[in-house]
XYZ file of C-alpha atoms in Angstrom:
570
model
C 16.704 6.005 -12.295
C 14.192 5.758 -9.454
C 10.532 5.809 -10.346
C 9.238 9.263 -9.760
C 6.066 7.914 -8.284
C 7.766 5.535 -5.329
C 6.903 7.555 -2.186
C 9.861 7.902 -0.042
C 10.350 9.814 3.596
C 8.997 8.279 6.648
C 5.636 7.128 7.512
C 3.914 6.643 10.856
C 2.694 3.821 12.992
C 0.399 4.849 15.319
C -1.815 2.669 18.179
C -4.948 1.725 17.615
C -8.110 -0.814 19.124
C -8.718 -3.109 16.527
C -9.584 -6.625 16.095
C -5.932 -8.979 16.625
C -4.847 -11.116 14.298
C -4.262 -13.861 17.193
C -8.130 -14.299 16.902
C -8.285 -15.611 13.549
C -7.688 -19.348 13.235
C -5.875 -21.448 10.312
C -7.635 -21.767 6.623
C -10.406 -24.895 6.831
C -10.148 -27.451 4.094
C -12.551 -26.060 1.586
C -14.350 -27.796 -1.268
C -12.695 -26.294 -4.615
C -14.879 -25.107 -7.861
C -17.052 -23.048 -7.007
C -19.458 -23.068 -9.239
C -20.761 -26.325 -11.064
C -18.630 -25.113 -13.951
C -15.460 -25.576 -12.625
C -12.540 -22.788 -11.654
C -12.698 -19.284 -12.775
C -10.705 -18.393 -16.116
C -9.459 -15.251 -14.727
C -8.973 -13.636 -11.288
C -8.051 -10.140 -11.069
C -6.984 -8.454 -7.979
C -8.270 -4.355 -8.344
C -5.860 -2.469 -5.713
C -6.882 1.343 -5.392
C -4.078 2.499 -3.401
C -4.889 4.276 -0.193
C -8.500 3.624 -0.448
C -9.913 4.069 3.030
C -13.010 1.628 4.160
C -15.125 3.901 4.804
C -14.935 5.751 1.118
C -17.479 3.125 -0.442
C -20.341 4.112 1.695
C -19.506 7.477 2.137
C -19.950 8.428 -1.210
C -22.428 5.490 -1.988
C -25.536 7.533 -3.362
C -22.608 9.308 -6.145
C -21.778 6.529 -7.778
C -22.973 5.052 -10.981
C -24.635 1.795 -11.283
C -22.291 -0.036 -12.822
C -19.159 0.278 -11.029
C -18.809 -0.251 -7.446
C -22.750 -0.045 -6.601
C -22.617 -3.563 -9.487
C -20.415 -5.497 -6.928
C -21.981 -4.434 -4.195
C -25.714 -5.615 -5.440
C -24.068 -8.397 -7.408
C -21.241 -10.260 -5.486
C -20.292 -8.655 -1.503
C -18.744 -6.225 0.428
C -17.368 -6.158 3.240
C -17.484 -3.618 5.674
C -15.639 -4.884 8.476
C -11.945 -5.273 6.630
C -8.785 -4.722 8.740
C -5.067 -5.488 8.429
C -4.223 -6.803 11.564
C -0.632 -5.719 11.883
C 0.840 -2.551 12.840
C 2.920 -0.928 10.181
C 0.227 -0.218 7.255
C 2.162 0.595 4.494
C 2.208 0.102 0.516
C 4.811 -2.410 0.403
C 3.461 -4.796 3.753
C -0.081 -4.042 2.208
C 0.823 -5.689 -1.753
C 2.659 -8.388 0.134
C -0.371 -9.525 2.126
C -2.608 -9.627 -0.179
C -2.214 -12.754 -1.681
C 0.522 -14.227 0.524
C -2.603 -14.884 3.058
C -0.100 -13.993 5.869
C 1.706 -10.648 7.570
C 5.181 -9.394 7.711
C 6.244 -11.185 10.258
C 6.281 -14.220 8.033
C 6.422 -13.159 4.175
C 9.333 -10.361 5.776
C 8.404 -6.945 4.110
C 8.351 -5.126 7.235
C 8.097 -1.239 5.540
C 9.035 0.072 2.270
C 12.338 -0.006 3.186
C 14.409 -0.717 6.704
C 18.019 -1.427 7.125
C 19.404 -4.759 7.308
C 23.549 -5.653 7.169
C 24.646 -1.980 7.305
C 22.969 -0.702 4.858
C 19.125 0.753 3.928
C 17.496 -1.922 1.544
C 13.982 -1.322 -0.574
C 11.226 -3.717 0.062
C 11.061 -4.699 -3.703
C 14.287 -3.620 -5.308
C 17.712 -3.988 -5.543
C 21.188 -3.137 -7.554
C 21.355 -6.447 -8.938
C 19.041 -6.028 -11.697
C 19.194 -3.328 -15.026
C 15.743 -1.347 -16.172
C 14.067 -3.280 -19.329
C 14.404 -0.677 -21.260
C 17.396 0.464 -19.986
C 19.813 1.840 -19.931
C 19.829 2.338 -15.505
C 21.605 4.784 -13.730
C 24.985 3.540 -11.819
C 23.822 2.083 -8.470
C 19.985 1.998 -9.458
C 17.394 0.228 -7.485
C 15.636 -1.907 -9.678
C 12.738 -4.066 -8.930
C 12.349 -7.424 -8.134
C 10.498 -10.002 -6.082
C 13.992 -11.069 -4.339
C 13.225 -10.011 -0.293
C 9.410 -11.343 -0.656
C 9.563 -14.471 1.891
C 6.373 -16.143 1.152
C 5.095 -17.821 -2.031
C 1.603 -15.706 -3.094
C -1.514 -16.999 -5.274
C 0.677 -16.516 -8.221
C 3.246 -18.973 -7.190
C 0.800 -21.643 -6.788
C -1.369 -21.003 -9.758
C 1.924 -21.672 -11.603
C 3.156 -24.743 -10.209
C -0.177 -26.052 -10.652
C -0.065 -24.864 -14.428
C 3.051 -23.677 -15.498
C 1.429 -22.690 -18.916
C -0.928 -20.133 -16.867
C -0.226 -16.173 -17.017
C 0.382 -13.998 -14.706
C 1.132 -10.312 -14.330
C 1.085 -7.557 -12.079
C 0.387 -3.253 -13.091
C 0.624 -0.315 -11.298
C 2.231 3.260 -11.453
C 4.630 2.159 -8.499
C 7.332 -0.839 -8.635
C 6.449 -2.818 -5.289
C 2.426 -2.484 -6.160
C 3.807 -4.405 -9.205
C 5.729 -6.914 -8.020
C 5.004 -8.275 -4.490
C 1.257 -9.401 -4.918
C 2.664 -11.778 -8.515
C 5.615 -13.713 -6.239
C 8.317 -15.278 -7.823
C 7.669 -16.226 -11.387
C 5.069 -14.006 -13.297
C 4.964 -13.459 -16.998
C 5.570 -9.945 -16.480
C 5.509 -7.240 -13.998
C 5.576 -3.292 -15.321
C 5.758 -0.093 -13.463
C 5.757 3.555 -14.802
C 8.840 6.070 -15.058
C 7.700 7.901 -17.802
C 6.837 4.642 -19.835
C 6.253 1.185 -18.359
C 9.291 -0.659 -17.436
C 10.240 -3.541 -15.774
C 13.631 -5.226 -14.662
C 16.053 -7.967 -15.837
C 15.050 -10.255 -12.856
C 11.594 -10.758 -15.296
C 13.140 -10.383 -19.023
C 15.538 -8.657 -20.899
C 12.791 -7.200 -23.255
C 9.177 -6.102 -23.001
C 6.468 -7.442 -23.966
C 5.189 -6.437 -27.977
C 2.220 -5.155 -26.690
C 4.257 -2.735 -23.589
C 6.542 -1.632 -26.650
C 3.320 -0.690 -29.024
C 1.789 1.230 -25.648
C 5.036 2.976 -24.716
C 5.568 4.048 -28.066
C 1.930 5.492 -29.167
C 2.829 8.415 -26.438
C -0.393 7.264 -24.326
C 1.178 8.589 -21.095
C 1.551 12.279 -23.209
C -2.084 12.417 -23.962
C -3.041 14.814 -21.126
C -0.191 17.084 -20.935
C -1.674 20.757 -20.802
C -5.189 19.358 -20.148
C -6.300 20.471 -16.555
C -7.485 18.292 -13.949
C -11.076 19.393 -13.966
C -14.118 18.005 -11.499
C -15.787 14.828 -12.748
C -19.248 15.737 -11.651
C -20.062 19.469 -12.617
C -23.649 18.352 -11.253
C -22.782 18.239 -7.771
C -21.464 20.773 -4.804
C -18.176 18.384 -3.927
C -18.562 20.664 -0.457
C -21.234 18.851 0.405
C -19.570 15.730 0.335
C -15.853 16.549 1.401
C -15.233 20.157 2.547
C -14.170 23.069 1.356
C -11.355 22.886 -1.811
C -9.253 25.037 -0.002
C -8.174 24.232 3.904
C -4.983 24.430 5.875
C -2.496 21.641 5.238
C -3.171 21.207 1.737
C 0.194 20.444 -0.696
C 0.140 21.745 -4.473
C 1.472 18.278 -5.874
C 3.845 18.446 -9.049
C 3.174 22.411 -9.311
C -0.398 21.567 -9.488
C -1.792 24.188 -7.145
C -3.762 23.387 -4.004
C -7.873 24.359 -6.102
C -9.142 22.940 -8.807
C -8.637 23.024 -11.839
C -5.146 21.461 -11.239
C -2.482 21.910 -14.169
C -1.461 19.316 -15.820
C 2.242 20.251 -17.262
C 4.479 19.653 -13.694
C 4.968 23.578 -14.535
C 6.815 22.928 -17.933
C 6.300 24.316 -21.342
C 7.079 21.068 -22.872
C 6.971 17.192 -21.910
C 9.150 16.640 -18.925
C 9.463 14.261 -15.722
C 7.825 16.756 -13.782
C 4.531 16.014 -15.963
C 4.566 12.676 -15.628
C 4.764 13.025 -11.847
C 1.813 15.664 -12.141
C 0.130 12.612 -14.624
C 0.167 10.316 -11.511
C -0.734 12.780 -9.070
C -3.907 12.836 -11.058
C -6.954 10.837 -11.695
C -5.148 10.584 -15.277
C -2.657 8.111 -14.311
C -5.383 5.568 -13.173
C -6.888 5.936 -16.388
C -3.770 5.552 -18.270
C -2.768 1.864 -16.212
C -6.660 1.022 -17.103
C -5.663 1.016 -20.541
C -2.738 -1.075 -20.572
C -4.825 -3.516 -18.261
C -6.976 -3.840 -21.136
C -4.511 -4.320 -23.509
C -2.801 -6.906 -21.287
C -5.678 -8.820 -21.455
C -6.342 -8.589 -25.197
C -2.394 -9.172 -26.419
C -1.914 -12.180 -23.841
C -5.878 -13.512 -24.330
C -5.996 -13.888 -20.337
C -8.668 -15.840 -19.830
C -9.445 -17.155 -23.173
C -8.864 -21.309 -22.597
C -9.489 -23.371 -19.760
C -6.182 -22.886 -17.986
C -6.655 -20.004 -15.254
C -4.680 -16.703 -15.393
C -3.949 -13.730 -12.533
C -4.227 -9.963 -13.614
C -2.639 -7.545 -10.604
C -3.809 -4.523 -11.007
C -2.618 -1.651 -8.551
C -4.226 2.125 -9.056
C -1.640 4.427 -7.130
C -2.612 7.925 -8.140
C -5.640 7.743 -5.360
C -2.282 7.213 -2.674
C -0.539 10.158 -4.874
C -3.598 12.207 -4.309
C -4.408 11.541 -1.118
C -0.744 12.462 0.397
C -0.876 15.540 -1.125
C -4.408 16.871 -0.647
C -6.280 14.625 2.523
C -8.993 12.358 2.137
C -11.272 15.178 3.395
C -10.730 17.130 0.010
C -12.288 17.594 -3.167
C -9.290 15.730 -5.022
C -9.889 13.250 -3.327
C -13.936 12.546 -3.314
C -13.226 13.442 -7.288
C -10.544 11.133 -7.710
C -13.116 8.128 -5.809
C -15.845 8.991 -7.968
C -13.571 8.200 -11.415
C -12.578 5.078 -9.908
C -15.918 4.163 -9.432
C -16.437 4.870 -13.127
C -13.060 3.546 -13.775
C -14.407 0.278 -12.247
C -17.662 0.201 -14.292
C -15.334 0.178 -17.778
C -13.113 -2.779 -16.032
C -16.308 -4.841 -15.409
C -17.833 -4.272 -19.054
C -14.510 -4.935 -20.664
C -14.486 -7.931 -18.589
C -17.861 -9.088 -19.189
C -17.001 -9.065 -22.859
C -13.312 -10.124 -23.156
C -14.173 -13.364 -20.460
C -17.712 -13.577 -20.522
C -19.727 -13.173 -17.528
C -19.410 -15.956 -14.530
C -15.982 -16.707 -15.909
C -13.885 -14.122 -14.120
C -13.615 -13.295 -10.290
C -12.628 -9.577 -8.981
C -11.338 -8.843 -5.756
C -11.239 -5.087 -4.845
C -9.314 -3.656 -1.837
C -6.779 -1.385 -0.455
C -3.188 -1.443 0.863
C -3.944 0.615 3.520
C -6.322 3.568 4.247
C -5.116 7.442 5.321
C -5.023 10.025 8.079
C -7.146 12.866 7.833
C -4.912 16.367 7.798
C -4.091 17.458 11.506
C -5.201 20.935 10.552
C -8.475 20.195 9.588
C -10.959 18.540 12.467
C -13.101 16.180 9.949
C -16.302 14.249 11.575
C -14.412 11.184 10.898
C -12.197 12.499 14.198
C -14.737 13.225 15.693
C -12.842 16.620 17.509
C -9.540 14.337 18.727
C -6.648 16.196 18.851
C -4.710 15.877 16.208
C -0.792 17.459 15.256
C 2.571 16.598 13.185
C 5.431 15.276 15.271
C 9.119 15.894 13.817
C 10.931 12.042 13.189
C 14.404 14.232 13.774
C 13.387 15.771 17.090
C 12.524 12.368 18.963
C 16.030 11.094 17.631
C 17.507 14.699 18.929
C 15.953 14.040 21.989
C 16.727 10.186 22.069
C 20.290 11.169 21.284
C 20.822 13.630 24.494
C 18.525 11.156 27.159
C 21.020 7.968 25.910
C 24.177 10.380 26.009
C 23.211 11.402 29.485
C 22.813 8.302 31.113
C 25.394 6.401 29.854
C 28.379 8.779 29.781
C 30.290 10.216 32.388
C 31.080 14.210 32.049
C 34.696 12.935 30.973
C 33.522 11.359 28.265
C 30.935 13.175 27.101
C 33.604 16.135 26.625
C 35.995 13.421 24.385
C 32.763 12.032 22.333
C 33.114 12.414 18.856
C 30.674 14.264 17.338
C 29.709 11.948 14.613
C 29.226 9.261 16.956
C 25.510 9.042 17.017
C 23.208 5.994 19.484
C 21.434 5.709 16.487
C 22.349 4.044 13.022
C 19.430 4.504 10.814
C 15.951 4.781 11.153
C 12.419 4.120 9.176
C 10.037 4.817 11.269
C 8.562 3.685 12.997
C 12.030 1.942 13.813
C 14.711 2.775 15.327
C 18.569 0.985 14.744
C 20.861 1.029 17.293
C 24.843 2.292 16.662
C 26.419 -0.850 18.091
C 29.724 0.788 17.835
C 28.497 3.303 20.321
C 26.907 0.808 22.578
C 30.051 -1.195 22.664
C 32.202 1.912 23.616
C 30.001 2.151 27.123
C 30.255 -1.255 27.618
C 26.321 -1.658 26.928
C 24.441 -4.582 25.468
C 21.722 -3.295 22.188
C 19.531 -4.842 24.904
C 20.386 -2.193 27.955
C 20.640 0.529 25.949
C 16.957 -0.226 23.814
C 15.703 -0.947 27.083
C 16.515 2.470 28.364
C 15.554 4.089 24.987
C 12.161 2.484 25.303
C 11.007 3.926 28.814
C 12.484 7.413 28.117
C 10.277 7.718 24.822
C 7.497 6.248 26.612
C 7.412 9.319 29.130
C 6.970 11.565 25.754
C 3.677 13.731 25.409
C 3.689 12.612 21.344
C 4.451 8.883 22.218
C 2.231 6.494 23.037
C 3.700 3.191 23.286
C 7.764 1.850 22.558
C 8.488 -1.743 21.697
C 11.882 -3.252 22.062
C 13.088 -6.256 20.550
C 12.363 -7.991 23.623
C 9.742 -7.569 24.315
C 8.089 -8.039 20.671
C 9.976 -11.530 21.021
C 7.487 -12.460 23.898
C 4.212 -12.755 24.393
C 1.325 -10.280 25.125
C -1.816 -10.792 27.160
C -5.096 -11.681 24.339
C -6.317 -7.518 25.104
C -3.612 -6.021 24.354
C -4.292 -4.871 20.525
C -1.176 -2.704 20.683
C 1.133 -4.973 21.069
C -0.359 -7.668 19.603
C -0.441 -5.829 16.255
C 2.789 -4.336 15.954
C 4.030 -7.807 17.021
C 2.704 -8.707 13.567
C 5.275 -6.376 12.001
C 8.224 -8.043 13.528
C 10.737 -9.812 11.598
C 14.219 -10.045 13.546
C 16.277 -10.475 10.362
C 14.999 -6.495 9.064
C 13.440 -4.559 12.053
C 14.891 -2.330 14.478
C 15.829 -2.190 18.222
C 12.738 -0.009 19.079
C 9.362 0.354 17.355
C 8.030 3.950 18.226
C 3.832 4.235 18.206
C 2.762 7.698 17.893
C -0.222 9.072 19.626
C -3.750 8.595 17.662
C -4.330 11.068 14.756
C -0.415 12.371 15.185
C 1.561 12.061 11.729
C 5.648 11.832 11.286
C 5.793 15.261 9.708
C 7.394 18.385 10.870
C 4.979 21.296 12.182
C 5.070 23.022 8.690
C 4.567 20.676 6.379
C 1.612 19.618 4.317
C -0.233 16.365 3.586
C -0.620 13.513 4.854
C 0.293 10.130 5.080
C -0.383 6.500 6.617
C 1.229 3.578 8.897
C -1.100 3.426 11.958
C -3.211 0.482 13.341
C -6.242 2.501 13.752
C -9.293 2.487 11.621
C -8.411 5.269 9.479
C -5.372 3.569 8.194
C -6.391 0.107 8.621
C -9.802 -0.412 7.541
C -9.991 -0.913 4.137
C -12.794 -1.967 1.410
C -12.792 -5.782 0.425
C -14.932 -6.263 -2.709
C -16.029 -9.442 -4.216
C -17.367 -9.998 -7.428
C -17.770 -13.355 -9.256
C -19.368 -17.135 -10.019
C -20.767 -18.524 -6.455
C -20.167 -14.757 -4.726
C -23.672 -13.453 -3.293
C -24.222 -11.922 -0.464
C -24.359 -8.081 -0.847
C -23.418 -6.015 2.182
C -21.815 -7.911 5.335
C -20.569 -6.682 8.550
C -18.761 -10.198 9.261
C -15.145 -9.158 10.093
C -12.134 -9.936 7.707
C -8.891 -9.200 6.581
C -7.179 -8.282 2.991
C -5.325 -11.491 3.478
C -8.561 -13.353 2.978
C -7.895 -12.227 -0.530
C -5.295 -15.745 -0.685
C -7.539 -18.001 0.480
C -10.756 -16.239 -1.645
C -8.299 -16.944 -5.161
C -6.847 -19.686 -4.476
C -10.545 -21.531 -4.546
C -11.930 -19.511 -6.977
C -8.781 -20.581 -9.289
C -8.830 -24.249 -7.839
C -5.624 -24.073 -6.639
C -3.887 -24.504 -2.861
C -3.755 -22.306 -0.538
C -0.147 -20.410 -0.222
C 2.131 -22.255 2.167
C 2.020 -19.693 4.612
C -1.727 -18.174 4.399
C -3.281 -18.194 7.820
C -6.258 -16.260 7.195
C -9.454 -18.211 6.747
C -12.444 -17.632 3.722
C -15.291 -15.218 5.389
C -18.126 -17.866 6.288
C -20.033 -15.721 3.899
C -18.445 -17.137 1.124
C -17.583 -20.728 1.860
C -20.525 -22.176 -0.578
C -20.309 -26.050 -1.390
């Protein structure tokens, strides 16, 4: 069956003035070993999903001083982190990491697009069986299989094949696409931790002991209370209680938040409510740990690569905004959540033999019904995905087909195939029958959605296979997010602050090239990393180029993204 904690539906790109990727040049030669004691013994990548950029400083003077305020006196942060392509999403976001490169080269466009008739998922496929099984007739299970460029973990193990690598998170792709093609082990949660035939056809021992001590069943019927009772979270985020606010797995919109997915006894709907919670970070923390203690990562002089991936903050932050208490709450135990990682670190791998790099896939939209200071008064609203195709569908009908046959057109017949938005796929069936090229008929698509109040820019395939003038961020960006083999006819941008939700619905979600969904934290902490708080520009793809020195190893094969200058010590 499908993990319960894969997000599905359709998620918005949106325009946005931010720096282009064009502007970055290729990776220098760097001197390896960082430090006079040679490569690190471990590097662990720390992905809080849907962490904004902005959340480290706005909530700076709440934090502890061993978590995230440790890296930031310690090692350096960033402040100036962007993804410089256009469709911000979880899957595009784990596959840049440590590819070093975007999706118009390692080809995860979305989550999922359609490609050859049919809708595909960015990290999973029919060809594999659940470990342990048994899987549901027709199951997507996950795998590695559509990832297009070798990451950090490819290298690392054709440099030493004996080195270990895995990847954790609540979600499949968050597993998979940041550990490439040949980790020791990739796990994801559906009520236990799984994985897929592609890696094994058994767990690891130490997976089997965690799955069967009931860990995930700990905090059934234990409410999601606030983490600081010291503090008025009102102060910090708004009020508990605003318009556009979901209830998550029959959790209620106000704290305290139950914790039993509305059941009397342990169900599927709990463990949805467990990662909707702060809970289910604290619950992949622990089988971190014990990854590291069964497989002694970073015991002997041969380098290792933990992925670790923290989705409940994304699970959280759909549901409730980032302007919410859930959410500041929910930040604030991952800054504590942090402070455990780094002591458990210090004493499992010994201080100045490990490296940590913390970021985010993507950051978040605040709520359209709620005008935050971060908008800054904008105007803000949800746009319905099946109203622009509606409308699409009757413009395309109208200028193509003559009364005659607009009386004798099958109903069924529909202009457009499929979409995932921000794409759109063309019906070529339908273009054939007006004797149309896809070209003509995107074309005229394109400059009817362009004269839209909720649209602000369309793309067609042409003209994202040409070139765009150095200013033009726009384009420029969602040009990044073109591969011809998996995207659409037409890219649709929605207006700043707009969301792809219908008028009634709640949450919130993420996609756009703006700062809100772009900007991100990058977090360094290791041997050789000083520097504390730096407003030279970056990207998350840095992340390639930062590990693959710090574990003395090449750079991927198709990393373009250079070292910040911050960090290039001899």
């Amino acid at each position: 069956m499908t993990p319960p904690v894969i997000l599905g539906g359709f998620l918005s790109v949106i325009a946005g003035l931010l720096m282009l990727a064009n502007s970055y040049t290729r990776i220098p030669t760097i001197p390896p070993n960082p430090s006079p004691e040679g490569p690190v013994r471990l590097a662990v990548l720390v992905v809080f999903d849907q962490m904004r950029g902005d959340f480290p400083e706005r909530w700076r003077e709440l934090y502890g001083k061993e978590g995230f305020a440790r890296i930031m006196k310690d090692g350096v942060t960033f402040t100036h982190c962007h993804y410089p392509y256009g469709t911000t999403t979880t899957g595009p976001g784990h596959a840049s990491m440590l590819t070093g490169t975007c999706p118009d080269k390692h080809g995860i466009v979305n989550n999922a697009w359609y490609e050859n008739g049919q809708s595909v998922y960015c990290a999973g496929s029919t060809r594999y069986e659940f470990v342990p099984g048994p899987s549901a007739r027709g199951a997507t299970v996950g795998n590695p299989d559509r990832l297009l460029a070798e990451t950090v973990a490819d290298v690392l193990k054709a440099k030493h094949p004996e080195a270990k690598v895995f990847g954790l998170s609540l979600k499949d792709r968050s597993a998979i696409l940041p550990c490439g093609k040949r980790p020791n082990g990739a796990y994801w949660f559906d009520g236990k931790f799984v994985t897929s035939t592609y890696y094994d056809d058994h767990v690891h021992p130490w997976v089997e002991k965690f799955n069967n001590s009931k860990v995930a069943d700990r905090w059934f019927s234990k409410n999601w209370t606030r983490f600081r009772t010291n503090i008025n979270y009102d102060d910090f985020s708004g009020p508990d209680d605003v318009p556009g606010e979901g209830k998550g797995s029959k959790q209620g919109r106000t704290f305290p938040h139950l914790m039993t997915g509305g059941e009397i006894a342990i169900h599927k709907e709990y463990y949805s409510a467990l990662a909707n919670s702060p809970y289910g970070n604290e619950m992949l923390l622990q089988l971190a740990k014990e990854c590291v203690t069964a497989e002694k990562l970073g015991a002997d002089g041969t380098p290792d690569l933990l992925v670790v991936s923290f989705s409940s903050n994304d699970l959280i932050g759909h549901t409730w905004g980032p302007d919410s208490h859930e959410v500041l709450d929910v930040t604030l135990r991952s800054d504590a959540l942090m402070a455990e990682l780094l002591r458990f670190l210090d004493d499992k791998v010994g201080k100045g033999r490990y490296l940590v790099g913390v970021t985010a896939d993507h950051g978040v939209c605040p709520l359209p019904e709620v005008n935050t200071p971060y908008r800054k008064g904008a105007i803000a609203k949800r746009v319905d995905p099946k109203q622009i195709q509606k409308d699409v569908e009757a413009h395309l009908t109208a200028k193509f087909m003559s009364p005659k046959a607009k009386a004798e057109k099958d109903k069924d017949t529909a202009w457009i195939e499929s979409t995932s938005f921000p794409w759109v796929y063309l019906n070529r069936k339908a273009v054939a029958a007006v004797e149309k090229t896809p070209e003509e008929v995107a074309e005229a698509m394109a400059v009817f959605l362009r004269t839209q109040p909720d649209i602000a820019r369309a793309f067609t395939r042409a003209d994202l296979e040409g070139k765009f003038p150095a200013d033009d961020a726009v384009a420029n960006r969602v040009r990044r997010s073109f591969y011809p083999a998996r995207s659409g006819d037409v890219y649709i941008v929605l207006k700043e602050w707009y969301l792809p939700s219908v008028a009634t619905g709640t949450g919130t979600t993420h996609g756009a090239p703006f700062d809100y969904d772009a900007h991100v934290p990058l977090m360094l902490y290791g041997p050789g990393i000083t520097g504390g708080r730096t407003d030279e520009k970056t990207t998350p793809q840095a992340m390639a180029a930062i590990f693959a020195k710090w574990l003395d190893v090449p750079n991927p094969s198709k990393a373009e993204f250079p070292i910040p200058a911050v960090l290039n010590v001899k």
